[in-house]
């Protein structure tokens, strides 16, 4: 009997291109997981339509129907747990999560953020990189903790900022790298090469002292 595939839930607020990338890589047979649920705080999110088309159960919860953030988050996480998901990916989920509600998921939840963390937590990362005169920009995937965009960084993709780049161009050039980075990290997580140990990331049994780079063989190989 073959072992059941790891079950993954994805949360997204927007168009869902990172979700689409996960679905594509899975369809190619390079991400052996089952998507148990795609959830959103926006009923109109493109990500929900993508999930429906792929036959994945969806969930849209409206934060305005809850008394406060914690109540929303507790209900959201309860439903994710009920879906059978063991792992959780934030793929453009544009909400700050309550620390108590997310606590049971620490070590099993990753987020993709469009900056080279610890630079530029929060919003408008491309603009801020340009305004700072940075020569380099990128995206990070990190473990989610109660600190916004502050959990241990697992892996990064880097790109050079070119003269004349604007915010939009930079975002456009970064996106395809995000689409490689997120599935690669999810594969490491669900295969348990990547683990959460004593509040830190561990890779192949060793503490992860610096983020992996998208160019690393170990990150992109399917093994
Ligand atoms: C991505 O840029 C991601 O890094 C950020 O939100 C955006 C989501 O885009 N967290 P999409 O909905 O996956 O297309």
Short mmCIF file of C-alpha atoms and ligand atoms in Angstrom, two decimals:
data_model
loop_
_atom_site.label_atom_id
_atom_site.label_comp_id
_atom_site.label_asym_id
_atom_site.label_seq_id
_atom_site.Cartn_x
_atom_site.Cartn_y
_atom_site.Cartn_z
CA UNK A 1 0.00 0.00 0.00
CA UNK A 2 1.36 3.42 -0.90
CA UNK A 3 1.54 6.08 1.80
CA UNK A 4 -1.09 8.84 1.56
CA UNK A 5 0.17 12.09 0.09
CA UNK A 6 0.82 15.02 2.44
CA UNK A 7 -2.29 17.20 2.61
CA UNK A 8 -1.83 20.92 2.01
CA UNK A 9 -4.13 23.91 2.39
CA UNK A 10 -3.47 27.21 0.64
CA UNK A 11 -4.75 30.66 1.64
CA UNK A 12 -4.82 33.46 -0.92
CA UNK A 13 -6.54 36.83 -1.18
CA UNK A 14 -5.89 37.69 -4.80
CA UNK A 15 -5.38 36.49 -8.35
CA UNK A 16 -3.61 33.33 -7.26
CA UNK A 17 -0.66 33.10 -9.64
CA UNK A 18 1.40 31.44 -6.92
CA UNK A 19 -1.38 28.92 -6.36
CA UNK A 20 -1.44 28.32 -10.13
CA UNK A 21 2.30 27.61 -9.98
CA UNK A 22 1.78 25.06 -7.21
CA UNK A 23 -0.97 23.37 -9.22
CA UNK A 24 1.20 23.29 -12.36
CA UNK A 25 4.16 21.75 -10.58
CA UNK A 26 1.89 19.18 -8.98
CA UNK A 27 0.30 18.39 -12.36
CA UNK A 28 3.80 17.78 -13.75
CA UNK A 29 4.28 15.17 -11.02
CA UNK A 30 6.98 17.21 -9.26
CA UNK A 31 5.05 18.06 -6.09
CA UNK A 32 3.55 14.94 -4.55
CA UNK A 33 0.87 16.50 -2.34
CA UNK A 34 -2.91 16.62 -2.15
CA UNK A 35 -4.49 20.03 -1.98
CA UNK A 36 -7.14 19.67 0.72
CA UNK A 37 -8.49 23.21 0.64
CA UNK A 38 -7.98 26.67 -0.84
CA UNK A 39 -9.33 29.40 1.41
CA UNK A 40 -9.72 33.13 1.07
CA UNK A 41 -10.94 36.22 2.88
CA UNK A 42 -12.29 37.47 -0.47
CA UNK A 43 -15.12 35.63 -2.20
CA UNK A 44 -14.02 37.15 -5.51
CA UNK A 45 -10.38 36.01 -5.30
CA UNK A 46 -9.06 34.55 -8.54
CA UNK A 47 -7.37 31.88 -6.46
CA UNK A 48 -10.78 30.42 -5.56
CA UNK A 49 -11.73 30.16 -9.22
CA UNK A 50 -8.46 28.38 -10.00
CA UNK A 51 -9.08 25.93 -7.17
CA UNK A 52 -12.63 25.25 -8.30
CA UNK A 53 -11.39 24.56 -11.82
CA UNK A 54 -8.87 22.11 -10.37
CA UNK A 55 -11.55 20.36 -8.31
CA UNK A 56 -10.11 21.47 -4.97
CA UNK A 57 -12.54 22.30 -2.12
CA UNK A 58 -12.73 26.04 -1.48
CA UNK A 59 -13.65 28.23 1.44
CA UNK A 60 -14.43 31.96 1.47
CA UNK A 61 -14.89 33.59 4.85
CA UNK A 62 -15.80 37.25 5.22
CA UNK A 63 -13.87 38.93 8.05
CA UNK A 64 -16.72 41.42 8.47
CA UNK A 65 -18.97 38.65 9.79
CA UNK A 66 -16.74 38.17 12.85
CA UNK A 67 -16.46 40.31 15.98
CA UNK A 68 -12.67 40.58 15.74
CA UNK A 69 -9.52 39.28 14.08
CA UNK A 70 -8.99 36.47 16.54
CA UNK A 71 -12.52 35.12 16.07
CA UNK A 72 -12.03 35.12 12.30
CA UNK A 73 -8.65 33.46 12.49
CA UNK A 74 -9.79 30.80 14.98
CA UNK A 75 -12.68 29.84 12.72
CA UNK A 76 -10.44 29.86 9.64
CA UNK A 77 -7.83 27.61 11.26
CA UNK A 78 -10.52 25.29 12.66
CA UNK A 79 -11.87 24.79 9.16
CA UNK A 80 -8.40 24.21 7.74
CA UNK A 81 -7.79 21.57 10.41
CA UNK A 82 -11.16 19.98 9.59
CA UNK A 83 -10.09 19.72 5.93
CA UNK A 84 -7.40 17.28 7.01
CA UNK A 85 -4.57 19.59 5.92
CA UNK A 86 -1.29 19.05 7.73
CA UNK A 87 0.59 21.85 5.96
CA UNK A 88 -0.45 25.39 5.16
CA UNK A 89 0.80 27.79 2.49
CA UNK A 90 0.07 31.50 2.51
CA UNK A 91 0.23 32.50 -1.16
CA UNK A 92 -0.69 36.16 -1.19
CA UNK A 93 -2.93 36.01 1.88
CA UNK A 94 -3.15 39.69 2.73
CA UNK A 95 -4.08 39.52 6.40
CA UNK A 96 -2.16 39.77 9.62
CA UNK A 97 -2.77 36.59 11.61
CA UNK A 98 -3.51 36.42 15.31
CA UNK A 99 -0.58 34.90 17.19
CA UNK A 100 -2.67 32.64 19.41
CA UNK A 101 -4.76 31.36 16.52
CA UNK A 102 -1.75 30.52 14.36
CA UNK A 103 0.30 28.93 17.15
CA UNK A 104 -0.71 25.30 16.38
CA UNK A 105 0.54 25.79 12.81
CA UNK A 106 3.98 27.13 13.58
CA UNK A 107 6.48 24.92 11.77
CA UNK A 108 3.83 23.71 9.32
CA UNK A 109 2.96 27.03 7.68
CA UNK A 110 4.98 29.00 5.11
CA UNK A 111 4.48 32.37 3.44
CA UNK A 112 5.88 33.91 0.28
CA UNK A 113 6.90 37.54 0.61
CA UNK A 114 8.15 39.73 -2.24
CA UNK A 115 11.36 41.06 -0.70
CA UNK A 116 14.71 39.83 0.51
CA UNK A 117 13.70 39.52 4.13
CA UNK A 118 14.52 40.88 6.66
CA UNK A 119 14.30 43.87 4.33
CA UNK A 120 10.86 45.34 3.70
CA UNK A 121 8.39 43.47 5.79
CA UNK A 122 4.81 44.48 5.08
CA UNK A 123 3.51 46.20 1.95
CA UNK A 124 4.90 48.03 -1.12
CA UNK A 125 8.13 46.08 -1.13
CA UNK A 126 9.07 46.79 -4.77
CA UNK A 127 8.60 50.53 -4.31
CA UNK A 128 10.61 50.52 -1.11
CA UNK A 129 13.50 48.61 -2.71
CA UNK A 130 13.57 51.15 -5.57
CA UNK A 131 13.34 54.13 -3.23
CA UNK A 132 16.22 52.79 -1.17
CA UNK A 133 18.38 52.56 -4.30
CA UNK A 134 18.91 48.83 -3.85
CA UNK A 135 20.83 47.02 -6.58
CA UNK A 136 19.15 43.74 -5.80
CA UNK A 137 15.63 42.63 -4.97
CA UNK A 138 13.92 39.31 -4.51
CA UNK A 139 11.41 37.09 -2.79
CA UNK A 140 11.55 35.03 0.37
CA UNK A 141 9.69 32.03 1.69
CA UNK A 142 9.65 31.86 5.46
CA UNK A 143 8.07 29.96 8.30
CA UNK A 144 5.13 31.91 9.65
CA UNK A 145 5.29 32.99 13.27
CA UNK A 146 3.36 35.60 15.22
CA UNK A 147 5.81 38.27 14.02
CA UNK A 148 4.62 39.72 10.69
CA UNK A 149 6.95 38.55 7.89
CA UNK A 150 9.41 37.81 10.68
CA UNK A 151 9.67 34.01 10.94
CA UNK A 152 12.85 32.16 9.96
CA UNK A 153 13.61 32.63 6.25
CA UNK A 154 13.92 29.31 4.42
CA UNK A 155 14.81 30.28 0.87
CA UNK A 156 15.17 33.29 -1.40
CA UNK A 157 15.19 34.15 -5.08
CA UNK A 158 17.25 37.16 -6.13
CA UNK A 159 17.20 39.46 -9.12
CA UNK A 160 19.18 42.52 -10.15
CA UNK A 161 17.42 45.86 -10.21
CA UNK A 162 18.03 47.49 -13.57
CA UNK A 163 18.31 51.19 -14.34
CA UNK A 164 14.89 52.53 -15.21
CA UNK A 165 12.98 49.74 -13.44
CA UNK A 166 9.68 50.84 -12.01
CA UNK A 167 7.59 49.14 -9.37
CA UNK A 168 5.48 47.33 -11.92
CA UNK A 169 8.39 46.03 -13.99
CA UNK A 170 10.15 44.80 -10.90
CA UNK A 171 7.06 42.95 -9.70
CA UNK A 172 6.63 41.43 -13.16
CA UNK A 173 10.19 40.15 -13.30
CA UNK A 174 10.05 38.80 -9.77
CA UNK A 175 6.83 36.85 -10.15
CA UNK A 176 8.24 33.98 -12.27
CA UNK A 177 10.93 33.50 -9.64
CA UNK A 178 8.28 33.36 -6.92
CA UNK A 179 6.56 30.69 -8.98
CA UNK A 180 9.66 28.51 -8.81
CA UNK A 181 10.54 29.30 -5.23
CA UNK A 182 7.25 28.47 -3.52
CA UNK A 183 6.74 24.96 -4.97
CA UNK A 184 10.40 24.15 -4.33
CA UNK A 185 10.10 25.08 -0.66
CA UNK A 186 6.76 23.32 -0.25
CA UNK A 187 8.35 20.16 -1.66
CA UNK A 188 11.16 20.38 0.89
CA UNK A 189 8.65 20.92 3.69
CA UNK A 190 6.24 18.14 2.84
CA UNK A 191 9.09 15.69 2.23
CA UNK A 192 10.38 16.78 5.65
CA UNK A 193 13.87 17.60 4.42
CA UNK A 194 12.96 20.93 5.91
CA UNK A 195 11.83 20.86 9.51
CA UNK A 196 10.98 23.14 12.37
CA UNK A 197 13.12 22.44 15.38
CA UNK A 198 13.48 24.52 18.52
CA UNK A 199 12.04 27.70 16.93
CA UNK A 200 14.33 27.49 13.90
CA UNK A 201 14.51 25.93 10.47
CA UNK A 202 16.47 22.75 10.01
CA UNK A 203 17.50 21.39 6.60
CA UNK A 204 18.63 17.81 6.05
CA UNK A 205 19.01 17.46 9.80
CA UNK A 206 21.24 20.54 10.23
CA UNK A 207 20.31 24.03 11.45
CA UNK A 208 19.64 26.27 8.44
CA UNK A 209 22.14 29.04 9.12
CA UNK A 210 21.38 31.09 5.98
CA UNK A 211 18.46 31.00 3.57
CA UNK A 212 18.71 28.56 0.67
CA UNK A 213 19.05 30.19 -2.73
CA UNK A 214 16.74 29.36 -5.63
CA UNK A 215 19.85 28.62 -7.68
CA UNK A 216 20.96 25.89 -5.27
CA UNK A 217 20.77 22.39 -6.64
CA UNK A 218 19.38 21.12 -3.35
CA UNK A 219 16.42 23.48 -3.54
CA UNK A 220 15.34 22.80 -7.07
CA UNK A 221 15.97 19.08 -7.30
CA UNK A 222 12.89 16.96 -6.82
CA UNK A 223 14.74 14.54 -4.51
C1 LIG B 1 2.90 37.76 -4.50
O1 LIG B 1 3.72 38.78 -4.98
C2 LIG B 1 3.37 37.29 -3.16
O2 LIG B 1 4.75 37.37 -3.01
C3 LIG B 1 2.70 38.25 -2.23
O3 LIG B 1 1.43 38.47 -2.79
C4 LIG B 1 1.50 38.27 -4.19
C5 LIG B 1 0.44 37.28 -4.55
O4 LIG B 1 0.29 37.13 -5.94
N1 LIG B 1 2.68 37.74 -0.89
P1 LIG B 1 -0.60 36.00 -6.52
O5 LIG B 1 -2.03 36.18 -5.97
O6 LIG B 1 -0.04 34.67 -6.10
O7 LIG B 1 -0.59 36.18 -8.01
#
